[in-house]
């Protein structure tokens, strides 16, 4: 070959090689972005980045970008600029999910880290970790309190024990469902209660009903609590997860008295159905329906105690309803936003229902609440002790690939027939 | 045959080029090529939705579709991005939605009509972190450590610091009424503050009573600080002090060049910081020569949890070269540089692009948990002293400023008193 031809061939090979390299890179990007990201233009040239020398132009109204593209381009910005290498794109996505769930500021829509999620799914099988309690956060419903404010900086829910595993360490220490946790391993758990208390004392100081020493004392105590505090998340970790070691806990019971104990952490398994004095204590764990079926066989009337029965497994709860209520519509899930309510109905049901007497209180929540309302609504049950709310939040759970997950309140369950007692 | 050989060579070259392009992402950060990505390519699973973007989008869609209440799409997206950035666990790396971004802008400009005080978050309202000398708040009697609970009669507990600051700033000459809880004061205190143009003061010095010890308070590391610090230092050195205390409490930082120029008065020709950026390059900053003030006595630097960035560099460098002792509480833990990227929808992405390392090699970067609670970071003081909670605090008065009293004691011990 002559020289011209050689250099032509060489040049074209180089060009083709460069094209192949660029093609490889683009293919990789496409793979990483996924099918939803439109063939993206590089960041800074038609992407999401502004390029007007940093001056903000208030008259510029940017069209809302496609959400997937937005996420992808931001993760590219981090990948290209962040001082340490970004090795785990998935944890960025999980972080984004956490941000979204927490922004709802809804006590029933909560994000759980992997070990918290594991503890929750174990709980649905009746296995408790930690000291043998299930906890929930109470954000308070009083409009004047901080909890209802729009401030994302300050959110001080109180940590409430929603159920206690029978025979578990917390049960043995005398803790009961409804207790409020106030100290864990020497750290305070301040909540909107304490903040409201300071405001109350200050108001009464203005009115002359309290002495200034009292006020000063309460402020000093308040400061100390906040400076040495554990977040609600930390409290959950300490008392509801883990199966080794001990934890020092102080709590306030229903009698408003503060109690303390050093309690061990271990696994405690609770049965879905336990019988005491002709009463069935029912919790909606996997397999609850099988246990329930055995107990109700041959009976015409039973008492079911639903106190301390909380989140639980909604599927197990529906299977239990199938044993006790007639087939057909039992209620609907309503939302405040536009759209028709979703019907909830039983496909199997029972033709000759047993007479049911229910014992409930404010620790009857979640699946148990729906259960009780559905039964009362269909006329087969009445509440003989305690009072039942008129509706119950309907909650769905999502598990994420890294083991974390979240609950989402998707509506309010209202039983047919009103659900009133 | 020869031709076939050439074609094969060509094909292999192209294949290698393709693979290099495909794995460039991994190679440039020093990782092995991703076999996972390769297998996805080979299996033809290009369009399967299991990327991080898909994970995010699936859940975004689910929340939007299924949540019990109406959800604002834009706010949901912004919350997602905030969560994404905070998942890195690096506090200064953050996503700022449009309204937050605007507040941040005003803050960095610094010159505005207000009361002349630095405010921080507190459950009961806002906490006064520092009061600018001779500013409106100072003249009205506001003190560091005060908790402001009411502004113009309204409860501010529960509002964000940004929101409160918006109420505090306003027209020059207008009056602001603040109700304040102060330790040691049994009743809440009411103050009337007249707003005025505020410029942040930076450095001033004095001799402490008859101790023979000099004190320089430095509030910020801005351009004019170099000259102010030089003047204050030279004045003190004339008095031949037994020791010098430099108070950096509440000082959020500023310019590295200012800190370096100030360090030059004590250390000549020494490395101040190494800056490591993403590319792996290391840049060092050093003090020059010829500016030493010629002071050889003991130096104590006072730091607290608000001392950040240039403050930590100044204090840390003096400590690492054994030229000063640190007294107070751990500092903030900000030794990094952020790049700011503006987005078309007026949001801002702030990303840490480099970290500073002190001469001793220490990385003082702050770590927080997902609740935003401090885990670790900052300089550890040689002597940890807390401000007494049950007594009124008066900064600069050794009788009512426990860390300052300790600093004086440290100097006395060093010279054998």
CSV table of C-alpha atoms in Angstrom, one decimal, chain A residues 45-406:
chain,number,residue,atom,x,y,z
A,45,UNK,CA,-26.0,21.9,28.2
A,46,UNK,CA,-29.8,21.5,28.1
A,47,UNK,CA,-29.9,19.5,31.3
A,48,UNK,CA,-31.2,20.7,34.7
A,49,UNK,CA,-28.3,23.0,35.4
A,50,UNK,CA,-28.7,26.8,35.1
A,51,UNK,CA,-26.1,28.7,33.2
A,52,UNK,CA,-26.7,32.4,33.6
A,53,UNK,CA,-23.5,33.2,35.5
A,54,UNK,CA,-25.1,32.4,38.8
A,55,UNK,CA,-27.4,35.4,38.7
A,56,UNK,CA,-31.0,34.5,39.6
A,57,UNK,CA,-33.5,35.8,37.2
A,58,UNK,CA,-36.8,35.9,38.9
A,59,UNK,CA,-38.7,36.3,35.7
A,60,UNK,CA,-37.3,33.0,34.4
A,61,UNK,CA,-40.0,30.4,34.9
A,62,UNK,CA,-38.4,27.0,34.3
A,63,UNK,CA,-40.7,24.2,33.1
A,64,UNK,CA,-40.9,21.4,35.6
A,65,UNK,CA,-38.3,18.8,34.6
A,66,UNK,CA,-39.1,15.1,34.2
A,67,UNK,CA,-38.6,13.6,37.7
A,68,UNK,CA,-36.5,10.7,36.6
A,69,UNK,CA,-34.2,12.8,34.6
A,70,UNK,CA,-33.9,15.2,37.5
A,71,UNK,CA,-32.9,12.5,39.9
A,72,UNK,CA,-30.4,11.0,37.4
A,73,UNK,CA,-28.8,14.3,36.6
A,74,UNK,CA,-28.4,15.2,40.3
A,75,UNK,CA,-26.8,11.8,40.9
A,76,UNK,CA,-24.4,12.6,38.0
A,77,UNK,CA,-23.6,16.0,39.6
A,78,UNK,CA,-22.7,14.2,42.8
A,79,UNK,CA,-20.8,11.5,41.0
A,80,UNK,CA,-18.7,14.1,39.1
A,81,UNK,CA,-18.2,16.6,41.9
A,82,UNK,CA,-18.4,15.0,45.4
A,83,UNK,CA,-15.0,14.7,47.0
A,84,UNK,CA,-15.3,11.0,47.7
A,85,UNK,CA,-16.3,8.5,45.1
A,86,UNK,CA,-20.0,7.6,45.0
A,87,UNK,CA,-20.0,3.8,44.9
A,88,UNK,CA,-23.5,3.1,45.9
A,89,UNK,CA,-26.1,4.6,43.6
A,90,UNK,CA,-28.8,2.6,45.4
A,91,UNK,CA,-28.3,4.3,48.7
A,92,UNK,CA,-28.8,7.7,47.0
A,93,UNK,CA,-32.2,6.4,45.8
A,94,UNK,CA,-33.1,5.0,49.2
A,95,UNK,CA,-32.1,8.4,50.7
A,96,UNK,CA,-34.5,10.0,48.3
A,97,UNK,CA,-37.3,7.7,49.4
A,98,UNK,CA,-36.6,8.4,53.0
A,99,UNK,CA,-36.7,12.2,52.3
A,100,UNK,CA,-40.1,11.8,50.6
A,101,UNK,CA,-41.7,9.6,53.3
A,102,UNK,CA,-40.5,11.8,56.1
A,103,UNK,CA,-41.7,15.0,54.3
A,104,UNK,CA,-45.3,13.7,54.7
A,105,UNK,CA,-45.0,14.4,58.4
A,106,UNK,CA,-47.5,11.6,59.0
A,107,UNK,CA,-47.2,9.4,62.1
A,108,UNK,CA,-48.4,6.5,60.1
A,109,UNK,CA,-46.0,7.0,57.2
A,110,UNK,CA,-42.6,6.1,58.6
A,111,UNK,CA,-39.3,5.1,57.0
A,112,UNK,CA,-37.4,2.2,58.6
A,113,UNK,CA,-33.7,1.4,58.3
A,114,UNK,CA,-32.9,-2.2,57.5
A,115,UNK,CA,-32.7,-3.4,61.1
A,116,UNK,CA,-35.8,-1.5,62.1
A,117,UNK,CA,-37.6,-3.1,59.1
A,118,UNK,CA,-36.4,-6.5,60.1
A,119,UNK,CA,-37.7,-5.9,63.6
A,120,UNK,CA,-41.1,-4.9,62.1
A,121,UNK,CA,-41.5,-7.8,59.8
A,122,UNK,CA,-40.5,-10.1,62.7
A,123,UNK,CA,-43.2,-8.5,64.8
A,124,UNK,CA,-45.7,-9.4,62.2
A,125,UNK,CA,-44.8,-13.0,62.9
A,126,UNK,CA,-45.1,-12.5,66.6
A,127,UNK,CA,-41.4,-12.2,67.3
A,128,UNK,CA,-40.3,-9.2,69.3
A,129,UNK,CA,-36.7,-8.0,69.6
A,130,UNK,CA,-35.2,-5.6,72.1
A,131,UNK,CA,-36.9,-5.5,75.4
A,132,UNK,CA,-40.1,-6.9,73.9
A,133,UNK,CA,-42.1,-3.9,73.0
A,134,UNK,CA,-43.5,-2.2,69.9
A,135,UNK,CA,-43.2,1.6,69.9
A,136,UNK,CA,-44.9,4.3,68.0
A,137,UNK,CA,-44.4,8.1,67.8
A,138,UNK,CA,-47.2,10.4,69.0
A,139,UNK,CA,-47.0,13.8,67.4
A,140,UNK,CA,-49.8,15.3,69.4
A,141,UNK,CA,-53.0,16.6,67.8
A,142,UNK,CA,-53.1,19.9,69.6
A,143,UNK,CA,-52.9,22.7,67.1
A,144,UNK,CA,-51.0,25.0,69.5
A,145,UNK,CA,-48.2,22.5,70.1
A,146,UNK,CA,-44.9,22.5,68.2
A,147,UNK,CA,-45.8,19.2,66.6
A,148,UNK,CA,-48.4,20.7,64.4
A,149,UNK,CA,-46.2,23.5,63.3
A,150,UNK,CA,-44.8,23.8,59.8
A,151,UNK,CA,-41.3,23.8,61.0
A,152,UNK,CA,-39.2,20.9,59.6
A,153,UNK,CA,-36.5,21.7,62.1
A,154,UNK,CA,-38.4,20.8,65.2
A,155,UNK,CA,-40.4,17.8,65.5
A,156,UNK,CA,-40.6,16.4,68.9
A,157,UNK,CA,-42.9,13.4,69.0
A,158,UNK,CA,-43.2,11.4,72.2
A,159,UNK,CA,-42.3,7.7,72.1
A,160,UNK,CA,-45.2,5.5,73.2
A,161,UNK,CA,-45.2,1.8,73.9
A,162,UNK,CA,-48.0,0.5,71.7
A,163,UNK,CA,-47.7,-3.2,72.7
A,164,UNK,CA,-45.8,-5.3,75.2
A,165,UNK,CA,-44.9,-8.9,74.5
A,166,UNK,CA,-46.5,-11.2,77.1
A,167,UNK,CA,-43.8,-12.8,79.2
A,168,UNK,CA,-41.1,-10.6,77.6
A,169,UNK,CA,-38.5,-8.6,79.5
A,170,UNK,CA,-40.5,-5.3,79.5
A,171,UNK,CA,-43.6,-7.2,80.6
A,172,UNK,CA,-41.7,-8.6,83.5
A,173,UNK,CA,-40.4,-5.2,84.4
A,174,UNK,CA,-44.0,-3.9,84.7
A,175,UNK,CA,-44.2,-1.9,81.6
A,176,UNK,CA,-47.7,-1.7,80.1
A,177,UNK,CA,-49.0,-0.7,76.7
A,178,UNK,CA,-49.6,3.1,76.6
A,179,UNK,CA,-46.4,3.9,78.6
A,180,UNK,CA,-44.4,7.0,77.5
A,181,UNK,CA,-40.6,6.5,77.4
A,182,UNK,CA,-38.8,9.4,79.1
A,183,UNK,CA,-35.2,8.2,79.6
A,184,UNK,CA,-33.0,5.7,77.9
A,185,UNK,CA,-29.5,4.9,79.2
A,186,UNK,CA,-29.3,8.2,80.9
A,187,UNK,CA,-30.4,10.3,78.0
A,188,UNK,CA,-33.7,12.2,78.1
A,189,UNK,CA,-36.4,11.7,75.4
A,190,UNK,CA,-37.9,15.2,75.3
A,191,UNK,CA,-41.1,15.7,73.4
A,192,UNK,CA,-43.7,18.3,72.7
A,193,UNK,CA,-45.0,17.5,76.2
A,194,UNK,CA,-42.0,19.2,77.8
A,195,UNK,CA,-42.1,22.1,75.3
A,196,UNK,CA,-45.8,22.7,76.1
A,197,UNK,CA,-45.0,22.4,79.8
A,198,UNK,CA,-42.5,25.3,79.6
A,199,UNK,CA,-45.0,27.4,77.7
A,200,UNK,CA,-47.7,26.7,80.3
A,201,UNK,CA,-45.5,27.7,83.1
A,202,UNK,CA,-44.5,30.9,81.3
A,203,UNK,CA,-48.1,31.7,80.7
A,204,UNK,CA,-48.9,31.2,84.4
A,205,UNK,CA,-45.9,33.3,85.3
A,206,UNK,CA,-47.4,36.1,83.2
A,207,UNK,CA,-50.7,35.6,85.0
A,208,UNK,CA,-49.0,35.6,88.4
A,209,UNK,CA,-50.0,32.1,89.2
A,210,UNK,CA,-46.5,30.7,89.4
A,211,UNK,CA,-43.3,31.9,91.1
A,212,UNK,CA,-40.3,33.0,89.1
A,213,UNK,CA,-38.2,30.3,90.9
A,214,UNK,CA,-40.6,27.7,89.5
A,215,UNK,CA,-40.2,29.1,86.0
A,216,UNK,CA,-36.4,29.2,86.3
A,217,UNK,CA,-36.4,25.7,87.5
A,218,UNK,CA,-38.5,24.4,84.7
A,219,UNK,CA,-36.3,26.2,82.1
A,220,UNK,CA,-33.1,24.9,83.6
A,221,UNK,CA,-34.5,21.3,83.6
A,222,UNK,CA,-35.7,21.8,80.1
A,223,UNK,CA,-32.3,22.9,78.8
A,224,UNK,CA,-30.7,20.0,80.5
A,225,UNK,CA,-33.1,17.6,78.9
A,226,UNK,CA,-32.5,18.9,75.4
A,227,UNK,CA,-28.8,19.0,75.8
A,228,UNK,CA,-28.6,15.4,76.9
A,229,UNK,CA,-31.2,13.8,74.7
A,230,UNK,CA,-31.8,10.8,72.5
A,231,UNK,CA,-33.9,11.1,69.4
A,232,UNK,CA,-37.0,9.0,69.0
A,233,UNK,CA,-35.2,7.0,66.3
A,234,UNK,CA,-32.4,6.2,68.7
A,235,UNK,CA,-34.9,5.2,71.4
A,236,UNK,CA,-36.5,2.7,68.9
A,237,UNK,CA,-33.1,1.3,68.1
A,238,UNK,CA,-32.3,0.9,71.8
A,239,UNK,CA,-35.4,-0.7,73.0
A,240,UNK,CA,-37.1,-2.3,70.0
A,241,UNK,CA,-34.2,-3.9,68.2
A,242,UNK,CA,-31.3,-6.1,69.1
A,243,UNK,CA,-31.2,-9.3,71.1
A,244,UNK,CA,-28.2,-8.8,73.5
A,245,UNK,CA,-27.2,-6.5,76.3
A,246,UNK,CA,-29.4,-4.5,78.6
A,247,UNK,CA,-30.8,-1.0,78.5
A,248,UNK,CA,-31.8,1.3,81.3
A,249,UNK,CA,-35.3,2.7,80.7
A,250,UNK,CA,-37.5,5.1,82.5
A,251,UNK,CA,-41.2,5.5,81.6
A,252,UNK,CA,-44.4,7.1,82.7
A,253,UNK,CA,-47.4,4.7,83.1
A,254,UNK,CA,-51.1,5.4,82.9
A,255,UNK,CA,-51.0,6.4,86.6
A,256,UNK,CA,-48.6,9.3,85.7
A,257,UNK,CA,-45.9,7.8,87.9
A,258,UNK,CA,-42.4,7.5,86.6
A,259,UNK,CA,-40.8,4.0,86.8
A,260,UNK,CA,-37.4,2.8,85.9
A,261,UNK,CA,-35.7,-0.6,85.3
A,262,UNK,CA,-32.6,-2.1,83.7
A,263,UNK,CA,-34.1,-4.5,81.1
A,264,UNK,CA,-32.4,-7.1,79.0
A,265,UNK,CA,-32.8,-7.5,75.2
A,266,UNK,CA,-33.7,-10.8,73.7
A,267,UNK,CA,-36.1,-12.4,71.3
A,268,UNK,CA,-39.5,-12.9,72.7
A,269,UNK,CA,-42.1,-14.9,70.7
A,270,UNK,CA,-45.8,-14.3,71.4
A,271,UNK,CA,-48.6,-16.4,70.3
A,272,UNK,CA,-51.4,-14.9,68.2
A,273,UNK,CA,-54.1,-16.3,70.4
A,274,UNK,CA,-53.9,-16.7,74.2
A,275,UNK,CA,-56.7,-17.6,76.5
A,276,UNK,CA,-57.3,-16.3,79.9
A,277,UNK,CA,-60.5,-16.6,82.0
A,278,UNK,CA,-62.7,-17.5,79.0
A,279,UNK,CA,-61.3,-14.5,77.0
A,280,UNK,CA,-59.3,-14.7,73.9
A,281,UNK,CA,-56.4,-12.3,73.6
A,282,UNK,CA,-55.9,-11.8,69.9
A,283,UNK,CA,-52.9,-10.3,68.0
A,284,UNK,CA,-52.7,-10.4,64.2
A,285,UNK,CA,-49.6,-12.4,63.6
A,286,UNK,CA,-49.1,-14.7,60.7
A,287,UNK,CA,-51.1,-17.8,61.4
A,288,UNK,CA,-53.5,-16.0,63.7
A,289,UNK,CA,-56.5,-17.3,61.7
A,290,UNK,CA,-55.5,-20.9,62.2
A,291,UNK,CA,-55.2,-20.4,66.0
A,292,UNK,CA,-58.5,-18.5,66.1
A,293,UNK,CA,-60.3,-21.2,64.1
A,294,UNK,CA,-59.3,-23.8,66.8
A,295,UNK,CA,-60.6,-21.6,69.7
A,296,UNK,CA,-63.9,-20.6,68.2
A,297,UNK,CA,-64.9,-24.1,67.1
A,298,UNK,CA,-68.2,-25.2,68.7
A,299,UNK,CA,-68.7,-21.8,70.5
A,300,UNK,CA,-71.7,-19.6,70.2
A,301,UNK,CA,-70.4,-16.6,72.1
A,302,UNK,CA,-66.9,-15.4,72.9
A,303,UNK,CA,-65.0,-12.5,74.4
A,304,UNK,CA,-62.1,-11.1,72.4
A,305,UNK,CA,-59.5,-8.8,74.1
A,306,UNK,CA,-57.9,-6.5,71.6
A,307,UNK,CA,-56.0,-4.3,74.0
A,308,UNK,CA,-52.3,-3.8,73.0
A,309,UNK,CA,-53.0,-5.3,69.6
A,310,UNK,CA,-51.5,-3.0,67.0
A,311,UNK,CA,-50.0,-3.0,63.6
A,312,UNK,CA,-49.9,-6.6,62.8
A,313,UNK,CA,-50.4,-8.4,59.6
A,314,UNK,CA,-53.4,-7.2,57.6
A,315,UNK,CA,-53.6,-10.4,55.7
A,316,UNK,CA,-53.8,-12.4,58.9
A,317,UNK,CA,-56.5,-10.0,60.1
A,318,UNK,CA,-58.6,-10.5,57.0
A,319,UNK,CA,-58.3,-14.2,57.3
A,320,UNK,CA,-59.6,-13.8,60.9
A,321,UNK,CA,-62.5,-11.7,59.6
A,322,UNK,CA,-63.4,-14.5,57.2
A,323,UNK,CA,-63.9,-16.8,60.2
A,324,UNK,CA,-66.2,-14.4,62.1
A,325,UNK,CA,-68.1,-12.1,59.7
A,326,UNK,CA,-70.5,-12.7,56.9
A,327,UNK,CA,-69.2,-12.5,53.3
A,328,UNK,CA,-69.6,-9.2,51.4
A,329,UNK,CA,-68.6,-5.6,51.8
A,330,UNK,CA,-67.3,-4.8,55.2
A,331,UNK,CA,-66.2,-1.2,54.6
A,332,UNK,CA,-64.4,1.1,52.4
A,333,UNK,CA,-61.1,3.0,52.3
A,334,UNK,CA,-61.7,6.7,51.9
A,335,UNK,CA,-59.2,9.5,51.0
A,336,UNK,CA,-59.6,13.2,51.4
A,337,UNK,CA,-58.4,13.7,47.8
A,338,UNK,CA,-60.4,13.2,44.7
A,339,UNK,CA,-61.3,9.6,43.7
A,340,UNK,CA,-63.8,6.9,44.6
A,341,UNK,CA,-63.3,5.0,47.9
A,342,UNK,CA,-61.9,1.5,47.6
A,343,UNK,CA,-64.3,-1.2,48.7
A,344,UNK,CA,-63.1,-3.8,51.2
A,345,UNK,CA,-65.0,-7.0,51.2
A,346,UNK,CA,-64.8,-10.6,52.4
A,347,UNK,CA,-64.9,-13.3,49.8
A,348,UNK,CA,-65.4,-16.2,52.1
A,349,UNK,CA,-67.1,-15.1,55.3
A,350,UNK,CA,-69.1,-17.3,57.6
A,351,UNK,CA,-72.8,-18.1,57.3
A,352,UNK,CA,-73.7,-18.5,61.0
A,353,UNK,CA,-71.6,-16.0,62.9
A,354,UNK,CA,-70.8,-16.3,66.6
A,355,UNK,CA,-71.8,-13.6,69.0
A,356,UNK,CA,-68.7,-11.5,69.8
A,357,UNK,CA,-68.0,-9.3,72.7
A,358,UNK,CA,-65.0,-7.0,72.3
A,359,UNK,CA,-62.7,-5.4,74.8
A,360,UNK,CA,-60.8,-2.5,73.4
A,361,UNK,CA,-59.0,0.7,74.5
A,362,UNK,CA,-56.7,3.3,73.0
A,363,UNK,CA,-53.9,0.7,72.6
A,364,UNK,CA,-56.1,-1.1,70.1
A,365,UNK,CA,-54.7,0.2,66.9
A,366,UNK,CA,-53.8,-0.6,63.3
A,367,UNK,CA,-55.1,-4.0,62.0
A,368,UNK,CA,-57.0,-4.6,65.3
A,369,UNK,CA,-58.8,-1.3,64.9
A,370,UNK,CA,-60.0,-2.2,61.4
A,371,UNK,CA,-61.0,-5.7,62.7
A,372,UNK,CA,-63.1,-4.4,65.5
A,373,UNK,CA,-64.8,-1.8,63.4
A,374,UNK,CA,-65.6,-4.2,60.6
A,375,UNK,CA,-67.2,-6.7,63.1
A,376,UNK,CA,-69.2,-4.1,64.9
A,377,UNK,CA,-70.3,-2.6,61.6
A,378,UNK,CA,-71.6,-5.9,60.3
A,379,UNK,CA,-73.6,-6.4,63.4
A,380,UNK,CA,-71.9,-9.6,64.7
A,381,UNK,CA,-70.0,-7.9,67.6
A,382,UNK,CA,-70.5,-5.3,70.3
A,383,UNK,CA,-67.9,-3.5,72.4
A,384,UNK,CA,-68.3,-4.4,76.1
A,385,UNK,CA,-65.4,-2.5,77.5
A,386,UNK,CA,-63.6,0.6,76.2
A,387,UNK,CA,-64.5,2.7,73.3
A,388,UNK,CA,-63.7,2.4,69.6
A,389,UNK,CA,-62.9,5.2,67.2
A,390,UNK,CA,-65.1,5.7,64.2
A,391,UNK,CA,-62.4,5.1,61.6
A,392,UNK,CA,-58.9,3.6,61.4
A,393,UNK,CA,-56.0,4.5,59.2
A,394,UNK,CA,-55.3,2.0,56.4
A,395,UNK,CA,-51.6,1.4,56.1
A,396,UNK,CA,-49.5,-0.3,53.4
A,397,UNK,CA,-45.9,-1.4,53.7
A,398,UNK,CA,-43.2,-1.3,51.1
A,399,UNK,CA,-39.9,-3.2,51.3
A,400,UNK,CA,-36.9,-1.7,49.5
A,401,UNK,CA,-34.0,-3.8,47.9
A,402,UNK,CA,-31.5,-2.9,50.6
A,403,UNK,CA,-33.8,-4.2,53.4
A,404,UNK,CA,-35.1,-0.8,54.5
A,405,UNK,CA,-38.7,0.1,53.9
A,406,UNK,CA,-41.6,2.3,54.8
